[in-house]
CSV table of C-alpha atoms and ligand atoms in Angstrom, one decimal:
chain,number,residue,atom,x,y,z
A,1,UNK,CA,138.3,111.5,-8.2
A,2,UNK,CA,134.6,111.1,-8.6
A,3,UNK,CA,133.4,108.2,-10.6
A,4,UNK,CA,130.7,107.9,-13.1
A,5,UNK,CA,126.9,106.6,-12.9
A,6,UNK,CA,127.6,103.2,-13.5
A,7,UNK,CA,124.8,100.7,-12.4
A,8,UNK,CA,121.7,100.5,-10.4
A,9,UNK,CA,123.9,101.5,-6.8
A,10,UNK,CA,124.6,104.6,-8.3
A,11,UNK,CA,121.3,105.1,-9.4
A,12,UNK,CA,120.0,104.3,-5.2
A,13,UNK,CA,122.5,106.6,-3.9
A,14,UNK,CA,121.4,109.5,-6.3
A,15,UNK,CA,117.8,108.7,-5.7
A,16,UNK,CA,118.3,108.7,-1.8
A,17,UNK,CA,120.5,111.5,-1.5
A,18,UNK,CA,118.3,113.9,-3.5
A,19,UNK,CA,115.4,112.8,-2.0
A,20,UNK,CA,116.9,113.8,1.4
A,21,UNK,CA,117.4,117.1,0.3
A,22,UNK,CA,114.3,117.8,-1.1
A,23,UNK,CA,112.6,116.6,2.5
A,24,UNK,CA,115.3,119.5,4.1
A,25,UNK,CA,114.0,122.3,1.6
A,26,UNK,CA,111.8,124.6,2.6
A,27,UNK,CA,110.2,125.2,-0.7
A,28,UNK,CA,109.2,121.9,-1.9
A,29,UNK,CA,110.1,119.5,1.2
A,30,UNK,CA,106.4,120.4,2.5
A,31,UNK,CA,104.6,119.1,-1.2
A,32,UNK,CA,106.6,115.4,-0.2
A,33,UNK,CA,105.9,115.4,3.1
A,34,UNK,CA,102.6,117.5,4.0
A,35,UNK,CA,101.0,118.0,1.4
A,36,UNK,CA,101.5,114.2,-0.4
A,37,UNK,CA,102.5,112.5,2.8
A,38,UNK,CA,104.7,110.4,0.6
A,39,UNK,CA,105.1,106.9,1.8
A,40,UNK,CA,109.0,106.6,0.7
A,41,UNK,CA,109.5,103.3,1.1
A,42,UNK,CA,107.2,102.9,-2.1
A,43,UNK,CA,108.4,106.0,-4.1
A,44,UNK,CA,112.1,105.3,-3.4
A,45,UNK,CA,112.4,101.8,-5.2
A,46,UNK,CA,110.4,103.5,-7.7
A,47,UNK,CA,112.3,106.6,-8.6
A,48,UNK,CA,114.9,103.6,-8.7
A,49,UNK,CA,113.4,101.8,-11.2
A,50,UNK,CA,112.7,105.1,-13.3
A,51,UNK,CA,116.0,106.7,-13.4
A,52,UNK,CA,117.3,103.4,-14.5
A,53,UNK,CA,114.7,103.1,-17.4
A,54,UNK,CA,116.0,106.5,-18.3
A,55,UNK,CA,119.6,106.3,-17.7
A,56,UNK,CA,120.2,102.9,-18.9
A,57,UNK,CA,117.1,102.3,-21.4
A,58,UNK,CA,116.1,99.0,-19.0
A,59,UNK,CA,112.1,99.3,-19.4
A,60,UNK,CA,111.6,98.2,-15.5
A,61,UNK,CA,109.5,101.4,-14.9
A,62,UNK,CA,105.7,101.0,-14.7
A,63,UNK,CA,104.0,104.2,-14.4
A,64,UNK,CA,102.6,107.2,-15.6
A,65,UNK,CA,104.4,110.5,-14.1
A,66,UNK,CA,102.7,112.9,-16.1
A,67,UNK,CA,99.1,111.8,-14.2
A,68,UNK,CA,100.5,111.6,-10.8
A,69,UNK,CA,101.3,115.6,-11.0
A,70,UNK,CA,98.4,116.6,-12.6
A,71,UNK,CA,96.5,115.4,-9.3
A,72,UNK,CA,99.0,116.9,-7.6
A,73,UNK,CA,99.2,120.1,-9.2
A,74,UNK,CA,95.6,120.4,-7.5
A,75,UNK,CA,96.8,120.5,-3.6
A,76,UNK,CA,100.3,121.8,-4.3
A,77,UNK,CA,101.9,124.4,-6.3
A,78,UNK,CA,103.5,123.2,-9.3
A,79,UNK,CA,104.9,126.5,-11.1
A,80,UNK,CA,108.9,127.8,-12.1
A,81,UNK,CA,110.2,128.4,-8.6
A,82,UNK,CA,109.0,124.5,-7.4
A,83,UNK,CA,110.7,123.3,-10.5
A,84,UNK,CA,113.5,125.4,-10.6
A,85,UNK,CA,114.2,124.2,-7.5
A,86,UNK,CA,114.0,120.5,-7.9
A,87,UNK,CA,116.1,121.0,-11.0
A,88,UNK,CA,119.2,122.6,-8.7
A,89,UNK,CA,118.7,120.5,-6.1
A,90,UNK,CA,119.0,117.3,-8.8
A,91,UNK,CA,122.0,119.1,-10.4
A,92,UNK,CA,123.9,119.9,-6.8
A,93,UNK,CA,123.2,116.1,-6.4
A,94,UNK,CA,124.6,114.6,-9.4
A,95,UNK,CA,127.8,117.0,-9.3
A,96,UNK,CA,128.3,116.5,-5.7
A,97,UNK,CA,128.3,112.4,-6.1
A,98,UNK,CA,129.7,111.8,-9.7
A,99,UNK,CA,131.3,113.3,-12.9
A,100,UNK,CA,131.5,111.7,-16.7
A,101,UNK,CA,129.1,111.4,-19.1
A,102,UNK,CA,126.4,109.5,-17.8
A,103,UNK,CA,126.2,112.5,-14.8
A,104,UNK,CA,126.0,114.5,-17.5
A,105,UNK,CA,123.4,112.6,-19.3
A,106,UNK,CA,120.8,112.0,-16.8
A,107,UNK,CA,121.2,116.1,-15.8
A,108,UNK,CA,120.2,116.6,-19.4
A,109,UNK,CA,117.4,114.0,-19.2
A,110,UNK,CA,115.8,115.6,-15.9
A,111,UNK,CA,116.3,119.2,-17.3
A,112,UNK,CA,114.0,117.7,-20.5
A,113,UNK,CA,111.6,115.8,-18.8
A,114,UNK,CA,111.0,118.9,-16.3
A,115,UNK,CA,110.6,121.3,-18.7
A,116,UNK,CA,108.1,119.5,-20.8
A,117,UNK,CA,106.3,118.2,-17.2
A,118,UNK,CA,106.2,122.3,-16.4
A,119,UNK,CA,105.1,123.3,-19.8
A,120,UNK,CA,102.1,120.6,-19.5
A,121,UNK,CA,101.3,121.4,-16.2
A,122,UNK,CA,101.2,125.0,-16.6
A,123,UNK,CA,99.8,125.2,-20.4
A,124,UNK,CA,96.6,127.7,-20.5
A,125,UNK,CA,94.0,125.7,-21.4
A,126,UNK,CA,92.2,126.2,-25.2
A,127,UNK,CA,89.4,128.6,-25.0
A,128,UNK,CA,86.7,126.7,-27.5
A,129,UNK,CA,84.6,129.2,-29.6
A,130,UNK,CA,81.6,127.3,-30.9
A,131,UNK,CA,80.1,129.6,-33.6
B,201,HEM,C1,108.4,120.7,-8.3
B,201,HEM,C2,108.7,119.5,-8.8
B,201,HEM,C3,108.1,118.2,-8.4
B,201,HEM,C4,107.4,117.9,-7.3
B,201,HEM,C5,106.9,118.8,-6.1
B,201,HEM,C6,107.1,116.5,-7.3
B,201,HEM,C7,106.4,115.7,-6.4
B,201,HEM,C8,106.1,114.4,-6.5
B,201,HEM,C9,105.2,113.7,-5.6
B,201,HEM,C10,104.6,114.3,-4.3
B,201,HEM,C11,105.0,112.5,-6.1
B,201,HEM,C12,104.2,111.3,-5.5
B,201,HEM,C13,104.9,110.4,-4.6
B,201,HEM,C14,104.0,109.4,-3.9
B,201,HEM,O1,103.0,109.8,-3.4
B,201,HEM,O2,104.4,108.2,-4.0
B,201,HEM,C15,105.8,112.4,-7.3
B,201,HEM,C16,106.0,111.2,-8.0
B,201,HEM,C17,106.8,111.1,-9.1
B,201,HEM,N1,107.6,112.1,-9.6
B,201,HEM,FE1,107.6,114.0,-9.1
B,201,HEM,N2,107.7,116.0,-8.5
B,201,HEM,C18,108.3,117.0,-9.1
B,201,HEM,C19,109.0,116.9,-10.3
B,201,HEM,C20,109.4,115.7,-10.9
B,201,HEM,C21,110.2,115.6,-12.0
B,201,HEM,C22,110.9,116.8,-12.7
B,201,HEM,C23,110.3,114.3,-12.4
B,201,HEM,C24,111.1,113.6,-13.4
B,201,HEM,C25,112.2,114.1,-14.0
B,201,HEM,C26,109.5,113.6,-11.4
B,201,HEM,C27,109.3,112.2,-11.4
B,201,HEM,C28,108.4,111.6,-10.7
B,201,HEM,C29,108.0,110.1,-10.8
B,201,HEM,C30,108.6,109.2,-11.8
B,201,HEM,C31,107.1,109.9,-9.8
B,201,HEM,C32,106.4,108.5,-9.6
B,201,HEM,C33,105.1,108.5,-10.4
B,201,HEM,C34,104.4,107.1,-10.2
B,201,HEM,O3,104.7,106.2,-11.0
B,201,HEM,O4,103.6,107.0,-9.3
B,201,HEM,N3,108.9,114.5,-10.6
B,201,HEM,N4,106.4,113.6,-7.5
């Protein structure tokens, strides 16, 4: 029987397993690896550190996500299909590796924090009308 998201060895095994099948995607593997050239013996440890903060409210996270994409979102394409597929890959993750309620909690968590990510990235921007 598959066990629960209990500590912060859970958390690295989530972490590393997702992360090597976004690498092996075709659709977003290319953003990590081309496109960022993502050193991932710095973002590992850190996706570490921020699933933690989320999962189990330990504020050991530093950083602000929301500005990293928005430079991104200039060399990369940051739209539904990207995030729908980071969102099934997460899922596929968590389900293969765990069940109870914390699996279910941080697939709630991502699913939030994507959406709203999404909607910012992809919000038109106010057309100002100076009379
Ligand atoms: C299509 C979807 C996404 C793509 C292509 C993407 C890609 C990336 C890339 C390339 C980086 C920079 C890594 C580096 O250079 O070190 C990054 C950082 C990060 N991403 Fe994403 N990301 C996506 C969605 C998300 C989502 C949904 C979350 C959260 C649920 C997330 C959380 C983070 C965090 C926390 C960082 C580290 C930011 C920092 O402190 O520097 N990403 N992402």
């Amino acid at each position: 029987m598959k066990s629960d998201i209990n500590n912060r060895e859970d958390i690295i095994l989530l972490v590393d397993t997702f992360y090597a099948k976004v690498q092996q995607n075709n659709k977003i593997g290319p953003i990590f690896n081309n496109i960022a050239k993502v050193d991932w013996s710095h973002h590992l440890p850190k996706m570490y550190d921020f699933w933690e903060s989320i999962l189990f409210g330990k504020a050991i996270y530093k950083g602000n996500p929301m500005l990293t994409h928005f430079a991104l979102r200039e060399k990369a394409n940051l739209h539904q299909e990207e995030f729908n597929t980071w969102k099934a890959l997460f899922f596929d993750t968590v389900d293969t590796l765990f069940a109870g309620e914390n699996a279910e909690i941080i697939k709630q968590k991502a699913q939030s924090i994507a959406d709203l990510m999404h909607f910012k990235l992809n919000a038109p921007k106010p057309k100002i009308n100076i009379v």
